[in-house]
XYZ file of C-alpha atoms in Angstrom:
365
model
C 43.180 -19.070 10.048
C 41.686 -17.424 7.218
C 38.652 -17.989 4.527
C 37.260 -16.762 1.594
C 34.786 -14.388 2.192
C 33.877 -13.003 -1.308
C 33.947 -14.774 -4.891
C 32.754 -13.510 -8.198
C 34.082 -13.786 -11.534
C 33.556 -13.938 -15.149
C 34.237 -11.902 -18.854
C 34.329 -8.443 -19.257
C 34.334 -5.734 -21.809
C 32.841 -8.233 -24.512
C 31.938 -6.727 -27.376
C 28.754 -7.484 -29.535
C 27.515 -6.039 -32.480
C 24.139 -6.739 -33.985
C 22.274 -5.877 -37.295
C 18.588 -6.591 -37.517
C 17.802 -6.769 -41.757
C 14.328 -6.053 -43.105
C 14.137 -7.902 -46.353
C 11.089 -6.269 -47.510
C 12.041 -2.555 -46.776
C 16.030 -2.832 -46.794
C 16.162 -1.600 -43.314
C 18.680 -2.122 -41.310
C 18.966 -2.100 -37.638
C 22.430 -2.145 -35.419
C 22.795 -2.385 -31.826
C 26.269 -2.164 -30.109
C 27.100 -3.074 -26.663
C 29.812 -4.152 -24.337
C 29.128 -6.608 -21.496
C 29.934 -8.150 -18.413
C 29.122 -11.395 -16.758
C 30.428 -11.907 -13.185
C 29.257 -15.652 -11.674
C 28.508 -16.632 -7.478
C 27.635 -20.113 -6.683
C 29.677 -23.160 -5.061
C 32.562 -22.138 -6.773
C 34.873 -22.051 -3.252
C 37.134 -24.678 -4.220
C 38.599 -23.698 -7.195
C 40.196 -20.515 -5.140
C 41.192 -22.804 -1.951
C 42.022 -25.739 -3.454
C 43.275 -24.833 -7.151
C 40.319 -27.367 -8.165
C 38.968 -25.602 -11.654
C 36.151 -28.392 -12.077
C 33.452 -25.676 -11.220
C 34.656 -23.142 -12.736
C 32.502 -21.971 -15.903
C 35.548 -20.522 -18.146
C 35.340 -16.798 -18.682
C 35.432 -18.091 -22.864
C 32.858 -19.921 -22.267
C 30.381 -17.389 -21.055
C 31.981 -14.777 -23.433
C 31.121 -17.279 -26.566
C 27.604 -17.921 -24.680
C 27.005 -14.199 -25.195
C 26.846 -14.629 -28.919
C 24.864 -17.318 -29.372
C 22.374 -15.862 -27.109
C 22.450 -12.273 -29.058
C 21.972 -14.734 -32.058
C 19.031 -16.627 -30.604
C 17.428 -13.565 -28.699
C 16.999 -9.982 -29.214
C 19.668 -7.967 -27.649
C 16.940 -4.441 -27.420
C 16.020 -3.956 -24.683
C 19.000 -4.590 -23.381
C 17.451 -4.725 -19.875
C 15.892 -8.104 -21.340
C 18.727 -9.547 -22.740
C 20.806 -9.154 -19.650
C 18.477 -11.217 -18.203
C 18.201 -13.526 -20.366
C 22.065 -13.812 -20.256
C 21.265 -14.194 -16.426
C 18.777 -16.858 -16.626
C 20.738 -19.086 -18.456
C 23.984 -19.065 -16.513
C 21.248 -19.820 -13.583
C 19.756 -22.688 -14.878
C 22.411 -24.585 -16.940
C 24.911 -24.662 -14.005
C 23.587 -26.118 -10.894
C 26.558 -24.762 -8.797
C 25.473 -21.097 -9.741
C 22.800 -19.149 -8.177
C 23.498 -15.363 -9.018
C 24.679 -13.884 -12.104
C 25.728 -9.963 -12.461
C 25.071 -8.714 -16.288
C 25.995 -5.404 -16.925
C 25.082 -4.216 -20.417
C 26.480 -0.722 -22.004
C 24.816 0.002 -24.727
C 26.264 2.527 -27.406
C 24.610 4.868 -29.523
C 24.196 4.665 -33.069
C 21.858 7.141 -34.679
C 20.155 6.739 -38.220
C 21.469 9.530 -41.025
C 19.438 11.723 -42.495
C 20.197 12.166 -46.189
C 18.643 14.686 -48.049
C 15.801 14.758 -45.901
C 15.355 11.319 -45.592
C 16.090 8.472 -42.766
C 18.961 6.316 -44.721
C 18.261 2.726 -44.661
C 21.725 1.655 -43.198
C 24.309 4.394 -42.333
C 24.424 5.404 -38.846
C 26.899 7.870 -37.087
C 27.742 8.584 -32.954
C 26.036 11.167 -31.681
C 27.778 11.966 -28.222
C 29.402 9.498 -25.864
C 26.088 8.899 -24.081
C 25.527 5.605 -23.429
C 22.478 3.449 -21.999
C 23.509 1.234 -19.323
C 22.033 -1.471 -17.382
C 22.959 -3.604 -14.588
C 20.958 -6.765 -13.572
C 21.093 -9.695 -11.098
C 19.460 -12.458 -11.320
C 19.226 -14.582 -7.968
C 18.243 -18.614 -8.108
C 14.841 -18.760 -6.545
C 14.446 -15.005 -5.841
C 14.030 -13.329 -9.616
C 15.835 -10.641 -11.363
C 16.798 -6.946 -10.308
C 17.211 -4.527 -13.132
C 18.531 -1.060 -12.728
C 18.443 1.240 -15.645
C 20.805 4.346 -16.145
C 21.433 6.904 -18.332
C 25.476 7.677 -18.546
C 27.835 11.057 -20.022
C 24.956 12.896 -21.030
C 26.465 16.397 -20.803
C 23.942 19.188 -21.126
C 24.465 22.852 -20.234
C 22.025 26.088 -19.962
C 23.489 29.476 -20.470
C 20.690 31.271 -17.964
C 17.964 29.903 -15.510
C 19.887 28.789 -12.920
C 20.792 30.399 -9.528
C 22.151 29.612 -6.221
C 21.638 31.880 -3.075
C 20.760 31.867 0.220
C 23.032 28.604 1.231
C 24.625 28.996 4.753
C 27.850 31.265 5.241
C 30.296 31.309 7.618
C 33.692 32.444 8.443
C 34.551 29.660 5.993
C 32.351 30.678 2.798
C 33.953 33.067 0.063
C 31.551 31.913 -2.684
C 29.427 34.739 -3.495
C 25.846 34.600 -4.196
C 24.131 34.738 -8.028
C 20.744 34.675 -9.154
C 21.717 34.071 -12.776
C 24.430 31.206 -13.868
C 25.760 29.137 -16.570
C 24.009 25.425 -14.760
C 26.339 22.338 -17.173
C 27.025 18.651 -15.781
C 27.769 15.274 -17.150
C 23.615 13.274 -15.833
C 24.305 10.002 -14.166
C 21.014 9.145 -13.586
C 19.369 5.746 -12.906
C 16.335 3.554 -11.808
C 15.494 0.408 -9.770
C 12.519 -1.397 -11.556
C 10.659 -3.646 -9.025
C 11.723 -7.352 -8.739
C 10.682 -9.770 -11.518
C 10.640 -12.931 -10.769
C 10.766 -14.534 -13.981
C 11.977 -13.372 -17.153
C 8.972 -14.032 -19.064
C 7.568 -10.809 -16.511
C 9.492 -8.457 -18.556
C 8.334 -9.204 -21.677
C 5.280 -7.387 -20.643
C 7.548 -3.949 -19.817
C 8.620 -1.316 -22.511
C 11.796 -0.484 -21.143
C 12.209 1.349 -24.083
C 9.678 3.831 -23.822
C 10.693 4.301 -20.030
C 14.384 4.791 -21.408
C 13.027 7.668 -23.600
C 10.913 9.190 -21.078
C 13.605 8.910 -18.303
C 15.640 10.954 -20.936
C 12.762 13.166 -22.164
C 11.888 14.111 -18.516
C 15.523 14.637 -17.310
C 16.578 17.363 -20.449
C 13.014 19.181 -20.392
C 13.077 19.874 -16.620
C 16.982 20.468 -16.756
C 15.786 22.983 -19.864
C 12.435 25.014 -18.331
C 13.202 25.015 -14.571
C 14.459 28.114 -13.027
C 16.662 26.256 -11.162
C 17.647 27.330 -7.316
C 19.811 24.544 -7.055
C 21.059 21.727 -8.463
C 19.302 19.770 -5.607
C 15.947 21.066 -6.071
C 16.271 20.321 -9.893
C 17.584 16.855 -9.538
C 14.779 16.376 -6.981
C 12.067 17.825 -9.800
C 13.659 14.422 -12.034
C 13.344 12.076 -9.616
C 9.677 12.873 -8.655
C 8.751 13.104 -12.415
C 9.833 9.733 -13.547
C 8.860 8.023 -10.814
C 4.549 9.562 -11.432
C 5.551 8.421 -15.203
C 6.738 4.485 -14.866
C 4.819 2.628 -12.684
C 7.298 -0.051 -12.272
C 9.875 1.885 -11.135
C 10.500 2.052 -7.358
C 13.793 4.447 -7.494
C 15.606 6.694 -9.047
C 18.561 8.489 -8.713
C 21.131 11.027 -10.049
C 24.866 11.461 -9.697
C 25.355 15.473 -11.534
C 28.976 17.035 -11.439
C 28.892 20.305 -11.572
C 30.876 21.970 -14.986
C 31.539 25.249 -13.592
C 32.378 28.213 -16.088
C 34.372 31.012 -14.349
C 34.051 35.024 -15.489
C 36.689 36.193 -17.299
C 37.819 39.861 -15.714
C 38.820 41.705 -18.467
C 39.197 45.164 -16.965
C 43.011 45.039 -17.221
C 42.745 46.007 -20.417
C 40.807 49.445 -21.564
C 38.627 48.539 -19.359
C 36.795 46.110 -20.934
C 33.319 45.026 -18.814
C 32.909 40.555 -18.837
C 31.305 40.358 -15.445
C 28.329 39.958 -14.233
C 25.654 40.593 -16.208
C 28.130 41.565 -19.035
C 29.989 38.476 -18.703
C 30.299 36.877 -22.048
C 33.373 35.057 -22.082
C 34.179 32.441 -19.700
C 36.858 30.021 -18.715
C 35.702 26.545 -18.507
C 36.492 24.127 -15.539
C 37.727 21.257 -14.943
C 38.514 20.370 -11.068
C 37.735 21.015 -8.224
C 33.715 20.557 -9.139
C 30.611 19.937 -6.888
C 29.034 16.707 -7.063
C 25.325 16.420 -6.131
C 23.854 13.144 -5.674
C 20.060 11.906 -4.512
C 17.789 9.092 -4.532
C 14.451 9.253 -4.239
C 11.639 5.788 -3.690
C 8.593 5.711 -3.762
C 6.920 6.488 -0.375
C 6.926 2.795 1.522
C 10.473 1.923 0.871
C 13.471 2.147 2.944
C 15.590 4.799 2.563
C 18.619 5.593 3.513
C 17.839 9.102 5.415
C 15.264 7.333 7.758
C 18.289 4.887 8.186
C 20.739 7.158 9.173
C 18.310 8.987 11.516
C 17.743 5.553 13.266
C 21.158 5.501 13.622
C 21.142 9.255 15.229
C 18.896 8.283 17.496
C 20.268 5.460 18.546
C 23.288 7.055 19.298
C 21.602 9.464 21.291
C 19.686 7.441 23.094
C 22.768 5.183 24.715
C 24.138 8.702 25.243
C 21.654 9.648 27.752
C 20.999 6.291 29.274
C 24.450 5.136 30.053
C 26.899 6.035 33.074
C 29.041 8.886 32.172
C 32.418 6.671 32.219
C 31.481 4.096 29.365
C 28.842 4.126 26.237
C 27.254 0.472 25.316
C 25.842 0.150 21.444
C 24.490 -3.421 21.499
C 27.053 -5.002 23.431
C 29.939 -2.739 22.056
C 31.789 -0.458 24.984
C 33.338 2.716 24.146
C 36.037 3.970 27.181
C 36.351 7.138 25.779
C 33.072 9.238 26.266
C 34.426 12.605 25.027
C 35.461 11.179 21.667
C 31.413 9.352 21.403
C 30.279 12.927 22.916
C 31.911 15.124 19.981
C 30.857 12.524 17.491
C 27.204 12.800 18.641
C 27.670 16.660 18.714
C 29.506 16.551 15.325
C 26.266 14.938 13.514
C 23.505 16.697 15.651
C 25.000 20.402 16.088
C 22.478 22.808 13.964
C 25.777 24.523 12.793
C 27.184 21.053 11.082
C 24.389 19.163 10.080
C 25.557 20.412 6.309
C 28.944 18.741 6.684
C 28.899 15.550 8.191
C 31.457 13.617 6.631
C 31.644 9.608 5.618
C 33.944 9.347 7.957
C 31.835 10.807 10.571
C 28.964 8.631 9.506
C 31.026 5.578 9.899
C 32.293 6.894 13.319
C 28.721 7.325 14.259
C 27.279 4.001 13.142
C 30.074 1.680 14.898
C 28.558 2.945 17.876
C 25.358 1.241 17.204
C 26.839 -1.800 15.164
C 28.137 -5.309 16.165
């Protein structure tokens, strides 16, 4: 027998344009975005038994988008996708969650002749504001706030040494480094439970310092790593918005490889006269964090319970068999190198998902 164990649906990539006119000054405003609406509720029947009588069309909540962005401001967009949340909520009694996500596309004001032109706007980058929201019947909404394809380089100030080496390491050590990603960063605001609650929240002024505090510490820290940089963010913006309760950052790195040019007359472009560069493209690291406010559950503390755990059954039970809340394992030598795999001092640094996932189905129903 089988059943339906996930459902969601609904209109993507709809695409809404906005101008806000000031009759007295001639200024105009634009906004451009791009959303999507995915809908949960009691809407079973229409996959099992081909009966569409609960189903909200995808038109409809695509057409629904514009008269809301008629009847509402669209900026914030954090408020907006709620109240494109809220309504879905509490027009359709068969729906109790609705998933907005909002991109948000930049448009920035010309400056002619010295002067901010009333309505002529050009794109500035492919940096884009995005938010994601959820709003739960009888629960409230959760809003997370990112910042997307910001690429931002520094040609000194950065460094990376000391990092453990062994028979597999050929990367050598530098204390002075071109330091370029694409910032994926984001942040969790704390639940509101009604949307009238975030009228009361700039979300644009914590958009602009999110942004302000991410390219001035990416700018003035003499960066060890990008770790310890990206950790420097996190910290910053949560002491600056109150009503944040996470953030996080997804930075690839853009590597830029020395050019040796000593092939021909002996021309010096490495180290410290390296001046030319290749740029890369692939492989690249990718360094990602999160960081809560002291309080909340995160996942480290969660995947140390699970450690211990682990360890735990592996000192308590009989040598033959391993029992992780009523789960057996026959084959102690595989649960043994697992355990040694995650705890061993010499490859704590590369656990793998695949070891974590070996590790937790010990533990796990």
């Amino acid at each position: 027998m089988s059943q339906l164990s996930y459902a969601r649906y609904g209109k993507d990539n709809v695409r809404l344009y906005k101008v806000d006119k000031d009759p007295k000054t001639g200024i105009h405003t634009v906004v451009e975005q791009t959303v999507r609406i995915l809908l949960e509720g009691d809407i079973e029947q229409s996959y099992t038994k081909a009966d569409n009588s609960v189903v909200v069309a995808t038109d409809t909540q695509k057409q629904t988008t514009y008269i809301l962005a008629k009847q509402h401001p669209i900026d914030p967009p954090e408020q907006f996708a709620a109240i494109i949340g809220d309504h879905f909520i509490k027009t359709y009694p068969h729906i109790h969650a609705a998933h907005v996500k909002i991109i948000q596309h930049r448009w920035t004001r010309m400056t002619i002749d010295g002067k901010a032109h009333p309505h002529s706007f050009y794109r500035d980058g492919e940096e884009t504001r995005v938010i994601e929201a959820v709003t739960r019947e009888n629960v409230g909404v959760s809003i997370r706030s990112k910042i997307e394809k910001l690429l931002v380089l520094k040609s000194t100030g950065s460094a990376f040494h000391g990092f453990h080496r062994d028979e597999y390491t050929r990367l050598p050590e530098t204390w002075d480094r071109i330091l370029s990603t694409e910032i994926e960063a984001g942040w969790q605001w704390k639940l509101f439970k009604t949307v009238d609650e975030l009228k009361s929240v700039d979300f644009n002024a914590a958009w602009k310092t999110a942004r302000d505090i991410t390219l001035k510490t990416f700018a003035e820290d003499d960066s060890a790593s990008v770790q310890a940089t990206m950790y420097k963010m996190c910290d910053l913006i949560l002491a600056a918005v109150p009503n944040v309760e996470a953030v996080d950052y997804s930075l690839p790195n853009k590597h830029y490889f020395e050019i040796d040019l000593s092939w021909h007359k002996d021309i010096k472009n490495t180290g410290k006269d390296a001046t030319v560069l290749a740029p890369q493209t692939d492989p690249n690291g990718l360094i990602q964090c999160t960081v809560t406010r002291k309080g909340i559950k995160s996942k480290l503390s969660e995947m140390k319970a699970d450690r211990d755990t682990v360890l735990y059954t592996h000192k308590t039970m009989p040598p033959k068999y391993m029992t992780g809340k009523g789960r057996t394992v026959q084959e102690p030598s595989f649960a043994a190198s697992t355990i040694s795999m995650f705890t061993s001092k010499e490859n704590r640094s590369i656990v793998t998902a695949a070891g974590m996932f070996a590790v937790r189905n010990l533990s796990e129903d």
